């Protein structure tokens, strides 16, 4: 009986680490075991581990779980003549422009952008600005993935593994 709680915990932890919605780790969750039974013949460490994993899956179906994505703070320095194109490109990447300021013949554009939209941005920015713009970014926070995008991510994951 002493191995019951650690076995359940192991099943729960493995399920959370491997992800529930789309294979990404599940965080900020509290699990409480309220009750259980033990039978000398039918109970095993593996059975309780599986029970912990299945309980998390069942709870997840009842919960309103969401996918979160990392959001980056971004600062783009661009010559004035490319500002419109740069802002347009950022907007196409789901960026939220939070402000602009002038510094000489440069415009500094501040905003936030999902990390998923950033790969290849340095090349695109060089192309838009003839190599004269630069950018800096740092992690800011996490936000819920828009439902239309999340549905595609979950669908792709469940389809890849033949899950319902």
PDB file of C-alpha atoms in Angstrom:
ATOM      1  CA  UNK A   1       0.000   0.000   0.000  1.00  0.00           C
ATOM      2  CA  UNK A   2       2.980   2.349   0.590  1.00  0.00           C
ATOM      3  CA  UNK A   3       3.762   2.360  -3.141  1.00  0.00           C
ATOM      4  CA  UNK A   4       0.275   3.534  -4.179  1.00  0.00           C
ATOM      5  CA  UNK A   5       0.701   7.316  -3.909  1.00  0.00           C
ATOM      6  CA  UNK A   6       4.184   7.412  -5.492  1.00  0.00           C
ATOM      7  CA  UNK A   7       2.932   5.226  -8.363  1.00  0.00           C
ATOM      8  CA  UNK A   8      -0.081   7.479  -8.951  1.00  0.00           C
ATOM      9  CA  UNK A   9       2.185  10.525  -8.759  1.00  0.00           C
ATOM     10  CA  UNK A  10       4.555   9.004 -11.314  1.00  0.00           C
ATOM     11  CA  UNK A  11       1.684   8.390 -13.749  1.00  0.00           C
ATOM     12  CA  UNK A  12       0.364  11.911 -13.246  1.00  0.00           C
ATOM     13  CA  UNK A  13       3.789  13.530 -13.682  1.00  0.00           C
ATOM     14  CA  UNK A  14       4.575  11.562 -16.835  1.00  0.00           C
ATOM     15  CA  UNK A  15       1.235  12.511 -18.387  1.00  0.00           C
ATOM     16  CA  UNK A  16       1.710  16.188 -17.521  1.00  0.00           C
ATOM     17  CA  UNK A  17       5.291  16.238 -18.829  1.00  0.00           C
ATOM     18  CA  UNK A  18       4.272  14.590 -22.110  1.00  0.00           C
ATOM     19  CA  UNK A  19       1.372  16.968 -22.535  1.00  0.00           C
ATOM     20  CA  UNK A  20      -2.342  16.549 -22.815  1.00  0.00           C
ATOM     21  CA  UNK A  21      -3.567  18.960 -25.492  1.00  0.00           C
ATOM     22  CA  UNK A  22      -0.803  18.851 -28.069  1.00  0.00           C
ATOM     23  CA  UNK A  23       2.197  17.137 -26.549  1.00  0.00           C
ATOM     24  CA  UNK A  24       3.445  20.222 -24.725  1.00  0.00           C
ATOM     25  CA  UNK A  25       4.096  20.022 -20.969  1.00  0.00           C
ATOM     26  CA  UNK A  26       1.112  20.899 -18.807  1.00  0.00           C
ATOM     27  CA  UNK A  27       1.931  23.294 -15.963  1.00  0.00           C
ATOM     28  CA  UNK A  28       0.298  25.122 -13.087  1.00  0.00           C
ATOM     29  CA  UNK A  29      -1.976  22.291 -12.101  1.00  0.00           C
ATOM     30  CA  UNK A  30      -2.788  20.831  -8.699  1.00  0.00           C
ATOM     31  CA  UNK A  31      -3.635  17.156  -8.317  1.00  0.00           C
ATOM     32  CA  UNK A  32      -5.264  15.739  -5.192  1.00  0.00           C
ATOM     33  CA  UNK A  33      -5.975  12.051  -4.575  1.00  0.00           C
ATOM     34  CA  UNK A  34      -9.126  11.802  -2.480  1.00  0.00           C
ATOM     35  CA  UNK A  35      -9.819   8.106  -2.405  1.00  0.00           C
ATOM     36  CA  UNK A  36      -8.703   4.771  -3.714  1.00  0.00           C
ATOM     37  CA  UNK A  37      -8.815   1.062  -3.121  1.00  0.00           C
ATOM     38  CA  UNK A  38      -6.135  -1.567  -3.005  1.00  0.00           C
ATOM     39  CA  UNK A  39      -6.462  -5.271  -3.694  1.00  0.00           C
ATOM     40  CA  UNK A  40      -3.608  -7.653  -2.872  1.00  0.00           C
ATOM     41  CA  UNK A  41      -4.021  -9.633  -6.097  1.00  0.00           C
ATOM     42  CA  UNK A  42      -5.069  -7.062  -8.712  1.00  0.00           C
ATOM     43  CA  UNK A  43      -3.208  -3.972  -7.537  1.00  0.00           C
ATOM     44  CA  UNK A  44       0.289  -3.238  -8.798  1.00  0.00           C
ATOM     45  CA  UNK A  45       2.538  -0.247  -9.107  1.00  0.00           C
ATOM     46  CA  UNK A  46       1.917  -0.216 -12.870  1.00  0.00           C
ATOM     47  CA  UNK A  47      -1.865  -0.298 -12.384  1.00  0.00           C
ATOM     48  CA  UNK A  48      -1.737   2.766 -10.122  1.00  0.00           C
ATOM     49  CA  UNK A  49       0.630   4.560 -12.477  1.00  0.00           C
ATOM     50  CA  UNK A  50      -1.797   3.972 -15.347  1.00  0.00           C
ATOM     51  CA  UNK A  51      -4.703   5.045 -13.139  1.00  0.00           C
ATOM     52  CA  UNK A  52      -2.940   8.341 -12.378  1.00  0.00           C
ATOM     53  CA  UNK A  53      -2.332   8.978 -16.068  1.00  0.00           C
ATOM     54  CA  UNK A  54      -5.923   8.125 -17.036  1.00  0.00           C
ATOM     55  CA  UNK A  55      -7.317  10.297 -14.246  1.00  0.00           C
ATOM     56  CA  UNK A  56      -5.409  13.302 -15.610  1.00  0.00           C
ATOM     57  CA  UNK A  57      -6.696  12.628 -19.128  1.00  0.00           C
ATOM     58  CA  UNK A  58     -10.268  12.395 -17.827  1.00  0.00           C
ATOM     59  CA  UNK A  59      -9.921  15.584 -15.780  1.00  0.00           C
ATOM     60  CA  UNK A  60      -8.466  17.389 -18.801  1.00  0.00           C
ATOM     61  CA  UNK A  61     -11.542  16.524 -20.870  1.00  0.00           C
ATOM     62  CA  UNK A  62     -13.714  18.231 -18.246  1.00  0.00           C
ATOM     63  CA  UNK A  63     -11.469  21.274 -17.811  1.00  0.00           C
ATOM     64  CA  UNK A  64     -11.226  24.291 -20.067  1.00  0.00           C
ATOM     65  CA  UNK A  65      -7.557  23.819 -20.887  1.00  0.00           C
ATOM     66  CA  UNK A  66      -5.826  26.241 -23.220  1.00  0.00           C
ATOM     67  CA  UNK A  67      -2.542  26.302 -25.090  1.00  0.00           C
ATOM     68  CA  UNK A  68      -0.205  29.126 -24.171  1.00  0.00           C
ATOM     69  CA  UNK A  69       2.526  30.551 -26.350  1.00  0.00           C
ATOM     70  CA  UNK A  70       5.572  32.640 -25.470  1.00  0.00           C
ATOM     71  CA  UNK A  71       5.246  36.302 -26.334  1.00  0.00           C
ATOM     72  CA  UNK A  72       8.340  38.346 -27.076  1.00  0.00           C
ATOM     73  CA  UNK A  73       8.893  42.041 -26.498  1.00  0.00           C
ATOM     74  CA  UNK A  74      10.320  43.424 -29.744  1.00  0.00           C
ATOM     75  CA  UNK A  75      12.018  46.683 -30.630  1.00  0.00           C
ATOM     76  CA  UNK A  76      12.715  47.468 -34.273  1.00  0.00           C
ATOM     77  CA  UNK A  77      14.929  50.384 -35.354  1.00  0.00           C
ATOM     78  CA  UNK A  78      14.263  51.322 -38.957  1.00  0.00           C
ATOM     79  CA  UNK A  79      14.938  54.261 -41.236  1.00  0.00           C
ATOM     80  CA  UNK A  80      11.766  56.333 -41.568  1.00  0.00           C
ATOM     81  CA  UNK A  81      11.163  55.394 -45.204  1.00  0.00           C
ATOM     82  CA  UNK A  82      10.668  51.707 -44.274  1.00  0.00           C
ATOM     83  CA  UNK A  83       8.457  52.252 -41.215  1.00  0.00           C
ATOM     84  CA  UNK A  84       5.165  51.465 -43.000  1.00  0.00           C
ATOM     85  CA  UNK A  85       6.484  48.253 -44.521  1.00  0.00           C
ATOM     86  CA  UNK A  86       8.001  47.144 -41.215  1.00  0.00           C
ATOM     87  CA  UNK A  87       4.786  47.807 -39.283  1.00  0.00           C
ATOM     88  CA  UNK A  88       2.789  46.003 -41.979  1.00  0.00           C
ATOM     89  CA  UNK A  89       5.068  42.992 -41.772  1.00  0.00           C
ATOM     90  CA  UNK A  90       4.905  42.939 -37.970  1.00  0.00           C
ATOM     91  CA  UNK A  91       1.108  43.105 -38.132  1.00  0.00           C
ATOM     92  CA  UNK A  92       1.075  40.093 -40.459  1.00  0.00           C
ATOM     93  CA  UNK A  93       2.945  38.222 -37.710  1.00  0.00           C
ATOM     94  CA  UNK A  94       0.216  38.831 -35.107  1.00  0.00           C
ATOM     95  CA  UNK A  95       2.361  41.538 -33.500  1.00  0.00           C
ATOM     96  CA  UNK A  96       0.772  44.236 -31.391  1.00  0.00           C
ATOM     97  CA  UNK A  97       2.425  47.607 -31.913  1.00  0.00           C
ATOM     98  CA  UNK A  98       2.623  49.407 -28.578  1.00  0.00           C
ATOM     99  CA  UNK A  99       4.254  52.595 -29.742  1.00  0.00           C
ATOM    100  CA  UNK A 100       6.750  54.338 -31.961  1.00  0.00           C
ATOM    101  CA  UNK A 101       9.286  57.064 -31.322  1.00  0.00           C
ATOM    102  CA  UNK A 102      11.611  59.103 -33.490  1.00  0.00           C
ATOM    103  CA  UNK A 103      15.364  59.169 -32.954  1.00  0.00           C
ATOM    104  CA  UNK A 104      16.968  61.239 -35.661  1.00  0.00           C
ATOM    105  CA  UNK A 105      16.176  59.654 -39.018  1.00  0.00           C
ATOM    106  CA  UNK A 106      15.165  56.371 -37.350  1.00  0.00           C
ATOM    107  CA  UNK A 107      11.806  55.214 -36.068  1.00  0.00           C
ATOM    108  CA  UNK A 108      11.838  52.890 -33.076  1.00  0.00           C
ATOM    109  CA  UNK A 109       8.861  50.522 -33.122  1.00  0.00           C
ATOM    110  CA  UNK A 110       7.972  48.806 -29.844  1.00  0.00           C
ATOM    111  CA  UNK A 111       5.574  45.921 -29.551  1.00  0.00           C
ATOM    112  CA  UNK A 112       5.001  42.311 -28.700  1.00  0.00           C
ATOM    113  CA  UNK A 113       4.928  39.324 -31.036  1.00  0.00           C
ATOM    114  CA  UNK A 114       4.364  35.574 -30.581  1.00  0.00           C
ATOM    115  CA  UNK A 115       7.645  33.669 -30.680  1.00  0.00           C
ATOM    116  CA  UNK A 116       6.120  31.266 -33.222  1.00  0.00           C
ATOM    117  CA  UNK A 117       5.971  34.138 -35.724  1.00  0.00           C
ATOM    118  CA  UNK A 118       9.619  35.190 -35.367  1.00  0.00           C
ATOM    119  CA  UNK A 119      11.656  32.520 -37.212  1.00  0.00           C
ATOM    120  CA  UNK A 120      13.168  34.088 -40.305  1.00  0.00           C
ATOM    121  CA  UNK A 121      12.325  37.619 -39.194  1.00  0.00           C
ATOM    122  CA  UNK A 122      15.915  38.897 -39.411  1.00  0.00           C
ATOM    123  CA  UNK A 123      16.081  37.909 -43.087  1.00  0.00           C
ATOM    124  CA  UNK A 124      12.668  39.415 -43.818  1.00  0.00           C
ATOM    125  CA  UNK A 125      13.568  42.660 -42.019  1.00  0.00           C
ATOM    126  CA  UNK A 126      16.822  42.964 -43.991  1.00  0.00           C
ATOM    127  CA  UNK A 127      14.867  42.448 -47.197  1.00  0.00           C
ATOM    128  CA  UNK A 128      12.221  45.050 -46.319  1.00  0.00           C
ATOM    129  CA  UNK A 129      14.757  47.667 -45.223  1.00  0.00           C
ATOM    130  CA  UNK A 130      17.594  47.012 -47.671  1.00  0.00           C
ATOM    131  CA  UNK A 131      19.635  45.788 -44.699  1.00  0.00           C
ATOM    132  CA  UNK A 132      19.305  49.045 -42.754  1.00  0.00           C
ATOM    133  CA  UNK A 133      16.883  48.048 -39.965  1.00  0.00           C
ATOM    134  CA  UNK A 134      17.683  46.032 -36.871  1.00  0.00           C
ATOM    135  CA  UNK A 135      15.703  44.492 -34.075  1.00  0.00           C
ATOM    136  CA  UNK A 136      16.043  43.295 -30.526  1.00  0.00           C
ATOM    137  CA  UNK A 137      13.709  41.014 -28.648  1.00  0.00           C
ATOM    138  CA  UNK A 138      13.395  39.445 -25.226  1.00  0.00           C
ATOM    139  CA  UNK A 139      10.862  37.164 -23.529  1.00  0.00           C
ATOM    140  CA  UNK A 140       7.855  39.023 -22.159  1.00  0.00           C
ATOM    141  CA  UNK A 141       5.070  36.667 -21.065  1.00  0.00           C
ATOM    142  CA  UNK A 142       2.714  33.909 -22.176  1.00  0.00           C
ATOM    143  CA  UNK A 143      -0.701  34.347 -23.798  1.00  0.00           C
ATOM    144  CA  UNK A 144      -3.432  32.006 -24.915  1.00  0.00           C
ATOM    145  CA  UNK A 145      -2.998  30.819 -28.494  1.00  0.00           C
ATOM    146  CA  UNK A 146      -5.924  32.103 -30.605  1.00  0.00           C
ATOM    147  CA  UNK A 147      -8.574  29.381 -30.844  1.00  0.00           C
ATOM    148  CA  UNK A 148      -8.328  28.953 -34.632  1.00  0.00           C
ATOM    149  CA  UNK A 149      -4.563  28.401 -34.406  1.00  0.00           C
ATOM    150  CA  UNK A 150      -4.837  26.192 -31.296  1.00  0.00           C
ATOM    151  CA  UNK A 151      -7.410  23.989 -33.044  1.00  0.00           C
ATOM    152  CA  UNK A 152      -4.955  23.413 -35.895  1.00  0.00           C
ATOM    153  CA  UNK A 153      -2.113  22.574 -33.506  1.00  0.00           C
ATOM    154  CA  UNK A 154      -4.237  20.125 -31.515  1.00  0.00           C
ATOM    155  CA  UNK A 155      -5.675  18.587 -34.692  1.00  0.00           C
ATOM    156  CA  UNK A 156      -2.213  18.112 -36.166  1.00  0.00           C
ATOM    157  CA  UNK A 157      -0.979  16.503 -32.933  1.00  0.00           C
ATOM    158  CA  UNK A 158      -3.955  14.179 -32.510  1.00  0.00           C
ATOM    159  CA  UNK A 159      -3.845  13.241 -36.196  1.00  0.00           C
ATOM    160  CA  UNK A 160      -0.141  12.412 -35.985  1.00  0.00           C
ATOM    161  CA  UNK A 161      -0.738   9.937 -33.196  1.00  0.00           C
ATOM    162  CA  UNK A 162      -4.128   8.609 -34.262  1.00  0.00           C
ATOM    163  CA  UNK A 163      -5.746   9.988 -31.140  1.00  0.00           C
ATOM    164  CA  UNK A 164      -9.465  10.754 -30.961  1.00  0.00           C
TER     165      UNK A 164
END
